[in-house]
CSV table of C-alpha atoms in Angstrom, one decimal:
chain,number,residue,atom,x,y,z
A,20,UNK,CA,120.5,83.8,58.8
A,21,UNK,CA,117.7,85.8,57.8
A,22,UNK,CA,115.5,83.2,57.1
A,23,UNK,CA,116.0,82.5,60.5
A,24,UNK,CA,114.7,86.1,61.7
A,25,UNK,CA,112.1,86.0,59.4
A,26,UNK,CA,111.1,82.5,60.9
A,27,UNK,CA,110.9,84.3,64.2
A,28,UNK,CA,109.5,87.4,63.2
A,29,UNK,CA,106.3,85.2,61.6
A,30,UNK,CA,105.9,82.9,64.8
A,31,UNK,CA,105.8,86.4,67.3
A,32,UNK,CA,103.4,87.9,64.4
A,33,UNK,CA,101.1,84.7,65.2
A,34,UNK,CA,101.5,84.9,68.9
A,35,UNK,CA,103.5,81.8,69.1
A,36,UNK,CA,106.3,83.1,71.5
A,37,UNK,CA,107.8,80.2,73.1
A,38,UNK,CA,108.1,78.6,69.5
A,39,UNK,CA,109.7,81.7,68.2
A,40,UNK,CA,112.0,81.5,71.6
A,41,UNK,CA,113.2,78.1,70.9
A,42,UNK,CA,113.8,78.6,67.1
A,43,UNK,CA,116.1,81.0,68.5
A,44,UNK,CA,117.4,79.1,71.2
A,45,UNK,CA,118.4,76.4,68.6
A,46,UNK,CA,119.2,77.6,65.3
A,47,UNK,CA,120.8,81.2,66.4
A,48,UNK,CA,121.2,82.0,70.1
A,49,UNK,CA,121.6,86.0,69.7
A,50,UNK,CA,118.5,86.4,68.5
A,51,UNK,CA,117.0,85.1,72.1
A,52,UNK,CA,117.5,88.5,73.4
A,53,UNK,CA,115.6,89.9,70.7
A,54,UNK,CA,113.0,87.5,71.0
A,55,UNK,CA,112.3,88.5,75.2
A,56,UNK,CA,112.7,92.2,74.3
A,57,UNK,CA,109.6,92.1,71.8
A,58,UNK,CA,107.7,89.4,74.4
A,59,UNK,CA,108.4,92.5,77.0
A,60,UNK,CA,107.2,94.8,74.9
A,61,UNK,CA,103.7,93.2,73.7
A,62,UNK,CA,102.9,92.4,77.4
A,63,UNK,CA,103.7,96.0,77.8
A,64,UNK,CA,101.3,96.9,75.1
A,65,UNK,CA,98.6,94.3,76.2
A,66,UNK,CA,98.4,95.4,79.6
A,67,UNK,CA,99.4,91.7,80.8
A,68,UNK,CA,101.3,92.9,84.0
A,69,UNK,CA,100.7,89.6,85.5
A,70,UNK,CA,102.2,88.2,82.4
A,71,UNK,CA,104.8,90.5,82.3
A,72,UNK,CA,105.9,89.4,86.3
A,73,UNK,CA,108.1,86.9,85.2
A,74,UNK,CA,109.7,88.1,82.4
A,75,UNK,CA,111.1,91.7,83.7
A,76,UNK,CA,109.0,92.4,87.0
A,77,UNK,CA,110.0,96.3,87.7
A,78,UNK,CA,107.6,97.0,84.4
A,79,UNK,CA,104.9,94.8,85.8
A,80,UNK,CA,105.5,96.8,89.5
A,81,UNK,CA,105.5,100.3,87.3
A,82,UNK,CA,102.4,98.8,85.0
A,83,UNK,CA,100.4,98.2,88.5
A,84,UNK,CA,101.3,101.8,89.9
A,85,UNK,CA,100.0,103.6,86.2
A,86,UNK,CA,96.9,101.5,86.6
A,87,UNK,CA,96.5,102.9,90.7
A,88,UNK,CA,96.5,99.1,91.2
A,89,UNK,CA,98.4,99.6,94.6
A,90,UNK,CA,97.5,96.9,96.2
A,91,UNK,CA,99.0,94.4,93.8
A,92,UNK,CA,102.0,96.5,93.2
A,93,UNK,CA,102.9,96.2,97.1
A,94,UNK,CA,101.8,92.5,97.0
A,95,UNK,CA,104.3,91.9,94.1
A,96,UNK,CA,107.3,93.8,95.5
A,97,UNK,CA,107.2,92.2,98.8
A,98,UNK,CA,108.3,88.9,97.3
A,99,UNK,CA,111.0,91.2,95.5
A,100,UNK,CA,113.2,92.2,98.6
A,101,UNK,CA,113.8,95.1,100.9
A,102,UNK,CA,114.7,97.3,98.5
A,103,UNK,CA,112.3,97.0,95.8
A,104,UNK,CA,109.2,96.8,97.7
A,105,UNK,CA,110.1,100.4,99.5
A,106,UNK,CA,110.9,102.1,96.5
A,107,UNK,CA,107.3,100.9,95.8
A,108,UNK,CA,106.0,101.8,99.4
A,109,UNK,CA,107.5,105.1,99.4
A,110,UNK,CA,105.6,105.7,96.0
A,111,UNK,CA,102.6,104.7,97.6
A,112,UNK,CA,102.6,106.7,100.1
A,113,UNK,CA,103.5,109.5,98.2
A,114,UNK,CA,100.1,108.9,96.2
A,115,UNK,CA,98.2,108.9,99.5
A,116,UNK,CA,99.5,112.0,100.8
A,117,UNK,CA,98.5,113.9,97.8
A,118,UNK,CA,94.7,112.0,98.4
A,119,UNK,CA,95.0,113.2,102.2
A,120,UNK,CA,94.6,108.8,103.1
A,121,UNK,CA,97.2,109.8,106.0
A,122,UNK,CA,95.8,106.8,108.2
A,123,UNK,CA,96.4,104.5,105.1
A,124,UNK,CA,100.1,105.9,104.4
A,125,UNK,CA,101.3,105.4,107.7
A,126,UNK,CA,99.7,102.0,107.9
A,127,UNK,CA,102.0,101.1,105.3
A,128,UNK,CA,104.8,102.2,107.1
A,129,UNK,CA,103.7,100.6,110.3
A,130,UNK,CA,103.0,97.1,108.2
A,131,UNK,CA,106.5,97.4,106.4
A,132,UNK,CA,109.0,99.3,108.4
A,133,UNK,CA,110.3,103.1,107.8
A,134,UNK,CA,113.8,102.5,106.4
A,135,UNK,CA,116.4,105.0,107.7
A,136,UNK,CA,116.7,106.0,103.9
A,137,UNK,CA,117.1,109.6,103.9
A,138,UNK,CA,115.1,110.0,100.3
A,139,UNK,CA,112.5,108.8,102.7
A,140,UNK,CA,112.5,111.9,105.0
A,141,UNK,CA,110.3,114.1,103.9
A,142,UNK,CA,107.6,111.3,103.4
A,143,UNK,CA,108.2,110.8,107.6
A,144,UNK,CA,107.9,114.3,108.2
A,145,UNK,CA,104.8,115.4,106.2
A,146,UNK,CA,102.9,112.1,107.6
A,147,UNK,CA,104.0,114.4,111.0
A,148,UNK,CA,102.6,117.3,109.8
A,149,UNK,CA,99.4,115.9,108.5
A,150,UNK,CA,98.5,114.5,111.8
A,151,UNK,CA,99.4,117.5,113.8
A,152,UNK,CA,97.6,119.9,111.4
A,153,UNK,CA,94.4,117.5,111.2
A,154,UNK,CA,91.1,118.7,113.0
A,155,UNK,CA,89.6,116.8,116.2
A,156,UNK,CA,92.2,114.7,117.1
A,157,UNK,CA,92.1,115.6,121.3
A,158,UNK,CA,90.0,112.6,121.3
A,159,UNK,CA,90.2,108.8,123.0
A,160,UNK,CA,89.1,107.5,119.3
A,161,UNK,CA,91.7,109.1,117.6
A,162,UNK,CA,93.9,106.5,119.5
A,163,UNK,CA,95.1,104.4,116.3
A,164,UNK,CA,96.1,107.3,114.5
A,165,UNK,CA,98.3,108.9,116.8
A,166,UNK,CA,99.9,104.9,117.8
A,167,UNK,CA,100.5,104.5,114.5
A,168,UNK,CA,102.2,107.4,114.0
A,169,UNK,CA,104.4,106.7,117.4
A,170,UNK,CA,105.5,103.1,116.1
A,171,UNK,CA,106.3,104.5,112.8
A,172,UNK,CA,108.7,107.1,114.7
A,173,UNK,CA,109.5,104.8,116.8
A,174,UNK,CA,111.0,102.0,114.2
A,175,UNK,CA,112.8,104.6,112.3
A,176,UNK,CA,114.7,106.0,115.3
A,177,UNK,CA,115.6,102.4,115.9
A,178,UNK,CA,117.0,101.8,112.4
A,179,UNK,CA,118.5,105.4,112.6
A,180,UNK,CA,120.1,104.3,115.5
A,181,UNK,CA,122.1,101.4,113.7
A,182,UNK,CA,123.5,104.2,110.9
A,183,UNK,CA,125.7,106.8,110.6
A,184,UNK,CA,123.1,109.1,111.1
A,185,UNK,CA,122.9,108.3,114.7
A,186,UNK,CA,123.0,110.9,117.3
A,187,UNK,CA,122.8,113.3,114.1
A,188,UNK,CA,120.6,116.7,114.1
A,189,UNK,CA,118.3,114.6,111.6
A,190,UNK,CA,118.0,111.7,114.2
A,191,UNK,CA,117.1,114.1,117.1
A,192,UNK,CA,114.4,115.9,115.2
A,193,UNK,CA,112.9,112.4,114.4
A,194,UNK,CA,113.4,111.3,118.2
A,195,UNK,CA,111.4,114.6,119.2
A,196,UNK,CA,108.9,113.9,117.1
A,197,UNK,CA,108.1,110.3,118.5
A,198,UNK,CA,107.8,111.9,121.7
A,199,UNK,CA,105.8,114.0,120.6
A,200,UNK,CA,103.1,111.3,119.1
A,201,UNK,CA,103.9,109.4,122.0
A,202,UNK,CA,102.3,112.3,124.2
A,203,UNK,CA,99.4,112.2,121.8
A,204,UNK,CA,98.8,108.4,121.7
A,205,UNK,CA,99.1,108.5,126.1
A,206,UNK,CA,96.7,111.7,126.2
A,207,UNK,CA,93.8,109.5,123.9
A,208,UNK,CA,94.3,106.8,125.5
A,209,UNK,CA,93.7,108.8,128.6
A,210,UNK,CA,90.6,110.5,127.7
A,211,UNK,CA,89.1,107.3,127.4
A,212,UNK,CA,88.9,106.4,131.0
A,213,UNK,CA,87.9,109.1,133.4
A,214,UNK,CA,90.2,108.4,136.2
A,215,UNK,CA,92.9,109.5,133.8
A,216,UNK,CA,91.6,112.4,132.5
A,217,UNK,CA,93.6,114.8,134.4
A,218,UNK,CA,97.0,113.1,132.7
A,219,UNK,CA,95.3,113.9,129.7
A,220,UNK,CA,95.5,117.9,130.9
A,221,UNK,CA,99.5,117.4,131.8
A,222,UNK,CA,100.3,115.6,128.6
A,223,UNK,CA,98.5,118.9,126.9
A,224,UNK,CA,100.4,121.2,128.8
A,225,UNK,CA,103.7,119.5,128.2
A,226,UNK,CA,103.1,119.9,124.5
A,227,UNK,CA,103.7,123.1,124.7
A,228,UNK,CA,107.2,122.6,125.1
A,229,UNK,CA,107.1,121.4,121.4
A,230,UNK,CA,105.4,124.2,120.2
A,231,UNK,CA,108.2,124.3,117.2
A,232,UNK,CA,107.1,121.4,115.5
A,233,UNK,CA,103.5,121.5,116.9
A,234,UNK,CA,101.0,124.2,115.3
A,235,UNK,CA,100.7,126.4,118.2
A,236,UNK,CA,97.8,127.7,118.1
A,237,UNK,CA,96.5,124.4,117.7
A,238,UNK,CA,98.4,123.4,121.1
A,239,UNK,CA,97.5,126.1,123.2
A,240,UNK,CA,94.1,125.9,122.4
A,241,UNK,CA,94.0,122.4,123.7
A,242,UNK,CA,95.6,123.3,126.6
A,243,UNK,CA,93.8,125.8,127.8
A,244,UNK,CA,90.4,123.7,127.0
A,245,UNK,CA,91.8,121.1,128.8
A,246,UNK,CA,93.0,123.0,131.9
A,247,UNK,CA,89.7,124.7,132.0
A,248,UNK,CA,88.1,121.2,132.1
A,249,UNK,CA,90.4,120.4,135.4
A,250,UNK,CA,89.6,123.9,137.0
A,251,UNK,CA,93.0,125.3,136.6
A,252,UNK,CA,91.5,128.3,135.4
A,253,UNK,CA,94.8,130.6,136.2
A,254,UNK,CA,96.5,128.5,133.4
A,255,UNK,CA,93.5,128.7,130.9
A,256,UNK,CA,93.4,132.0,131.1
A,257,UNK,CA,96.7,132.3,130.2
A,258,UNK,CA,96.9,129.5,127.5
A,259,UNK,CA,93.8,130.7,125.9
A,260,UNK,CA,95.1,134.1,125.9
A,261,UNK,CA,97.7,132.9,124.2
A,262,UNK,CA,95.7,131.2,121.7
A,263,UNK,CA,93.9,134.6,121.1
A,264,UNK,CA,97.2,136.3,120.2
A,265,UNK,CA,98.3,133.3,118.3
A,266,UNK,CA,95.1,133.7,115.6
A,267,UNK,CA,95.7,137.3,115.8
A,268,UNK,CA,99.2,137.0,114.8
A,269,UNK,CA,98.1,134.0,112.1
A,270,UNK,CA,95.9,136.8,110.8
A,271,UNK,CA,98.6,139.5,110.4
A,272,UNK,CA,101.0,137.0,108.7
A,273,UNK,CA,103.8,138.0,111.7
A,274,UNK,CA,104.2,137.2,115.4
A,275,UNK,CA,106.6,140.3,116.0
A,276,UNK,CA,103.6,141.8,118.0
A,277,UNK,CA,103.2,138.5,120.9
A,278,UNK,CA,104.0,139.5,124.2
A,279,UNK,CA,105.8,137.0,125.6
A,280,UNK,CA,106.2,138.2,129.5
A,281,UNK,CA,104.1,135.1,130.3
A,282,UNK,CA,106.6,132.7,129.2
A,283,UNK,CA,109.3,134.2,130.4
A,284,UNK,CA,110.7,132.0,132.7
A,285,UNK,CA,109.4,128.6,131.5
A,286,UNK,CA,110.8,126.1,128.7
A,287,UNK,CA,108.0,127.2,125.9
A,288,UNK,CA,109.6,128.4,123.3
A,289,UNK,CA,109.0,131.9,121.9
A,290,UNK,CA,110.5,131.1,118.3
A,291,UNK,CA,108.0,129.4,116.9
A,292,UNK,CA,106.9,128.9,113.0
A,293,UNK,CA,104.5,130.9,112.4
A,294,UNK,CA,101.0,128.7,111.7
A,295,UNK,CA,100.3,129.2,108.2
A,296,UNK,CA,96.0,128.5,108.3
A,297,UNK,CA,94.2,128.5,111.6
A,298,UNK,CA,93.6,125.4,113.0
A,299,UNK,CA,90.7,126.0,115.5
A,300,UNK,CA,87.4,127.1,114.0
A,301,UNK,CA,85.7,130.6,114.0
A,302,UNK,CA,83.2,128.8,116.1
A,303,UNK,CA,85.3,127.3,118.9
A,304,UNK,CA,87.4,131.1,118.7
A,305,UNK,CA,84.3,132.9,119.7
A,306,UNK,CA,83.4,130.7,122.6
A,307,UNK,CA,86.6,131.2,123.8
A,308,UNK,CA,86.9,134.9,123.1
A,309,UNK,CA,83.7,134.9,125.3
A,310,UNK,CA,85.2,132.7,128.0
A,311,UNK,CA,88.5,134.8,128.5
A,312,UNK,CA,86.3,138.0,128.3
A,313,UNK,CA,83.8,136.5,130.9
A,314,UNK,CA,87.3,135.1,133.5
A,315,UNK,CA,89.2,138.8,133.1
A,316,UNK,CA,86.5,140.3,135.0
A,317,UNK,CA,86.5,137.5,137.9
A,318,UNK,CA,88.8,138.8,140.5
A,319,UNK,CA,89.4,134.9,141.9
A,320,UNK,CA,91.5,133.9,138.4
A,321,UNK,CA,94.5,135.4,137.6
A,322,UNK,CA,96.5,135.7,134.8
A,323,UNK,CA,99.6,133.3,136.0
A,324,UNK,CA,101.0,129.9,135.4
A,325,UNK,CA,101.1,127.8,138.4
A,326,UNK,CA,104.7,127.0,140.2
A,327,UNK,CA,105.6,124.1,142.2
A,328,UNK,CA,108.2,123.5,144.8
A,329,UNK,CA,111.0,124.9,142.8
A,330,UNK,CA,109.0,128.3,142.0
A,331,UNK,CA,109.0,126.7,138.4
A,332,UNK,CA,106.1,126.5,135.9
A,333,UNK,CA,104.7,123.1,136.7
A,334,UNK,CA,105.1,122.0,133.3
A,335,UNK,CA,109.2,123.3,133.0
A,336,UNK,CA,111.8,120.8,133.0
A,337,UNK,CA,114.2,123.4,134.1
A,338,UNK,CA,114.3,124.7,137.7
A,339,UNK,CA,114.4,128.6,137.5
A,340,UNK,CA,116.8,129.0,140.6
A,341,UNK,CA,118.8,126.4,140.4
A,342,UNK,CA,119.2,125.8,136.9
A,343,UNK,CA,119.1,121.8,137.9
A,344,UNK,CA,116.9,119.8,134.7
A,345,UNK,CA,115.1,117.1,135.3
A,346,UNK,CA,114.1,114.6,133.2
A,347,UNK,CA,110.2,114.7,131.6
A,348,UNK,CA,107.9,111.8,133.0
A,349,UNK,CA,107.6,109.0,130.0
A,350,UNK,CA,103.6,108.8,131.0
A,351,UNK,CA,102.4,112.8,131.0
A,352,UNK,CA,105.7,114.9,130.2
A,353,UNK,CA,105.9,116.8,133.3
A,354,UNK,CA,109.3,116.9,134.9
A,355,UNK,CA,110.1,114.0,137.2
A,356,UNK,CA,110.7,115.7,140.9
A,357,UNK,CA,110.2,113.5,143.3
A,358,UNK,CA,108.9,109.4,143.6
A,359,UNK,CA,111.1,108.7,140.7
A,360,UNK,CA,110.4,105.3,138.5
A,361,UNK,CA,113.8,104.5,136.2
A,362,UNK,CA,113.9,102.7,133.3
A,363,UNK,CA,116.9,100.9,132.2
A,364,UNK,CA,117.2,102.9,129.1
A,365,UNK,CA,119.4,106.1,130.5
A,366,UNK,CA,116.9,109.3,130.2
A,367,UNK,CA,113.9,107.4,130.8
A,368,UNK,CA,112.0,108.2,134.0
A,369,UNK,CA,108.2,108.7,135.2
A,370,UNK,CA,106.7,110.3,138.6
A,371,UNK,CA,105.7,107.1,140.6
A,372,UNK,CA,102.2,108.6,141.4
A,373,UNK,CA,101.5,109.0,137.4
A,374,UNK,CA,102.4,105.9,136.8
A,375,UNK,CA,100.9,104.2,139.5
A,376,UNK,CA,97.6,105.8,138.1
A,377,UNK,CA,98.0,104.6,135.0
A,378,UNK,CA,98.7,101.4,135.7
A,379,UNK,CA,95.8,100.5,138.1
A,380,UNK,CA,93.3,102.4,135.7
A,381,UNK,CA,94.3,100.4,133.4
A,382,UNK,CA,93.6,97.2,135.2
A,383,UNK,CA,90.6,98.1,136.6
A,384,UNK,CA,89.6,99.3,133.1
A,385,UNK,CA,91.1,96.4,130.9
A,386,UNK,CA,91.4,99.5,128.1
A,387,UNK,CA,93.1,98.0,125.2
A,388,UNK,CA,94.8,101.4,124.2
A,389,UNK,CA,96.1,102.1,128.1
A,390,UNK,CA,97.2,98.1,127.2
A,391,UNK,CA,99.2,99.8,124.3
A,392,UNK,CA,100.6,102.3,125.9
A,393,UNK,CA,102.3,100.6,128.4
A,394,UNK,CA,103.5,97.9,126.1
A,395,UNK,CA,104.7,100.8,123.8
A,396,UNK,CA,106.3,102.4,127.1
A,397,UNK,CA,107.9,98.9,127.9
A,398,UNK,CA,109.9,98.6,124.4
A,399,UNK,CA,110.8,102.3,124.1
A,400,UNK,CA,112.7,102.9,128.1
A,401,UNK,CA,113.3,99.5,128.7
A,402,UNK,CA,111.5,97.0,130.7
A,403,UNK,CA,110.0,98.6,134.1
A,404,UNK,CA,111.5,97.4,137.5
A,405,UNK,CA,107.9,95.6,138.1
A,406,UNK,CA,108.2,93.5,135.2
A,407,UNK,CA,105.7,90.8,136.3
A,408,UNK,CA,102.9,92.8,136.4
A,409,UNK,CA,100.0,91.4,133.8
A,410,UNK,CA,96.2,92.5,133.1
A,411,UNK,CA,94.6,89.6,134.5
């Protein structure tokens, strides 16, 4: 029997594996474990992951990751299943976080699915945060970003949607946050053509009813930039002003001090995290400081949000008198009044007129990312009740 072993032993020590494998396999089977464990391990040793792939292919997927050979790893575990090629993807990811490669970590997810695995959460929710957080990204070329970031959100809430977790505090948070990147996706996409640059300003505004999960300093100042563009300088005063109060507040560390009479009847919310850097620069502050300085002393702006026909804040969703909600417009997040455009998913609306705009800018324009958008809006409310219409 030992001679046996010792047979063995001498063919691994000369590197002759599959003759060692079939002197076990014929003259003493037990030992043919022994025999795969030591192959295993002198791949291990070797470095041969490639080798090592068919013989126990979780050490060749953890030899890739040690090596930062990513792109194999993920190539490997795709032909593994679901499962193993996500616990690899989530890793992954993880990796690029920590390299700020946000763009690369959510291509992955966009390439490979986001799992409703609720390990997974955090990874979802700091590729959020990243994105909000990031500098110059009230742009038409930061387009792909924010989309990919929407179709992420937007194939986890699907798969959400199929678990227990449905309808579940978890899955709303996640559902916000799409809408969220969907505003930011629509509002690039609009800054691109200059016949929608004024749904650009109402997808801004509307933000601000997200200012919990949106950095909001961050929010308002784009706001207020953004009405000032449009001449709505009553509302830029206001938004920048509360920008002002917001660094002042970052500043201080608290935001006991914010005076919040200008929101008083209006759906921003007051509780809001507390930013914990500034996210506008000194730079862009003073030119603002100097622009709210310059407007307090101009008697023609004054420091109020604008109302519609409900004597609401344009941007609320809820009517101050009546209490009545309405439902916010899929294409710039204001509240859908009048002219209303349903979708067959319940909860989905836009105001005809926004639409409308949208659609024949984007077929004068032949704008790829309006193209996106509206496909985008097509899958996530349902198809629209003019579903013939093409970009010819």
């Amino acid at each position: 029997m030992d001679m046996v072993k010792e047979a063995i032993d001498a063919l691994m020590e000369g590197g002759e594996w599959n003759k060692a494998k079939k002197v076990a396999k014929e003259l003493e089977p037990r030992y043919e474990r022994y025999v795969d464990d030591k192959y295993k391990d002198h791949l291990k040793n070797e470095g041969k992951a490639e080798s090592l792939i068919g013989v126990d292919v979780i050490a060749a997927l953890d030899m890739f990751v040690n090596r930062g050979e990513w792109d194999k790893c993920i190539e490997t575990a795709e032909k593994q299943g679901f499962k193993v090629l996500h616990k690899y993807v989530a890793l992954y990811a993880t990796h690029l976080i920590k390299e700020k490669n946000i763009h690369k970590a959510l291509d992955l997810y966009v390439t490979h699915g986001a799992p409703p695995n609720p390990q997974n959460y955090n990874i979802y929710k700091r590729l959020v945060s990243d994105l909000l957080e990031a500098p110059d990204l009230d742009k038409a070329e930061a387009y792909k970003g924010w989309a990919d970031l929407r179709d992420m959100l937007q194939n986890l809430c699907e798969n959400m949607a199929k678990t227990s977790e449905a309808n579940s505090a978890q899955h709303e948070e996640f559902e916000s946050m799409l809408t969220i990147a969907h505003y930011y996706a629509t509002r690039s996409a609009c800054l691109g053509q200059q016949a929608l640059e004024s749904l650009a300003a109402k997808l801004s505004i509307a933000i601000l009813r997200h200012t919990d999960i949106v950095p909001a300093d961050k929010a308002f100042f784009e706001a207020g930039m953004q009405c000032r563009t449009h001449g709505m300088n009553n509302m830029a005063f206001v938004f920048l002003n509360r920008f002002l109060d917001l660094t002042e507040a970052i500043e201080e560390g608290s935001l006991d001090m914010l005076d919040n009479t200008d929101f008083q009847d209006t759906d921003i919310p007051f509780e809001v995290p507390l930013p914990d850097k500034q996210h506008i620069s000194e730079e862009k502050k003073e030119e603002v400081k100097e622009w709210v300085l310059a407007v307090s002393m101009d008697q023609q702006v004054e420091q109020s949000l604008d109302t519609d026909e409900r004597d609401t804040y344009v941007g609320s969703l809820n009517a101050l008198n009546t209490g009545i909600s309405s439902l916010p417009c899929v294409i710039t997040g204001y509240p859908v009044l009048r002219n209303k455009l349903e979708f067959k998913r319940p909860g989905k609306a836009a105001n005809k007129d926004d639409w409308n705009k949208l659609l024949m800018a984007t077929k004068m324009s032949h704008s790829q990312e309006c193209q996106d958008v509206l496909k985008f809006v097509g899958l996530w409310c349902g198809a629209t009740p003019n579903p013939t219409y093409t970009f010819q």
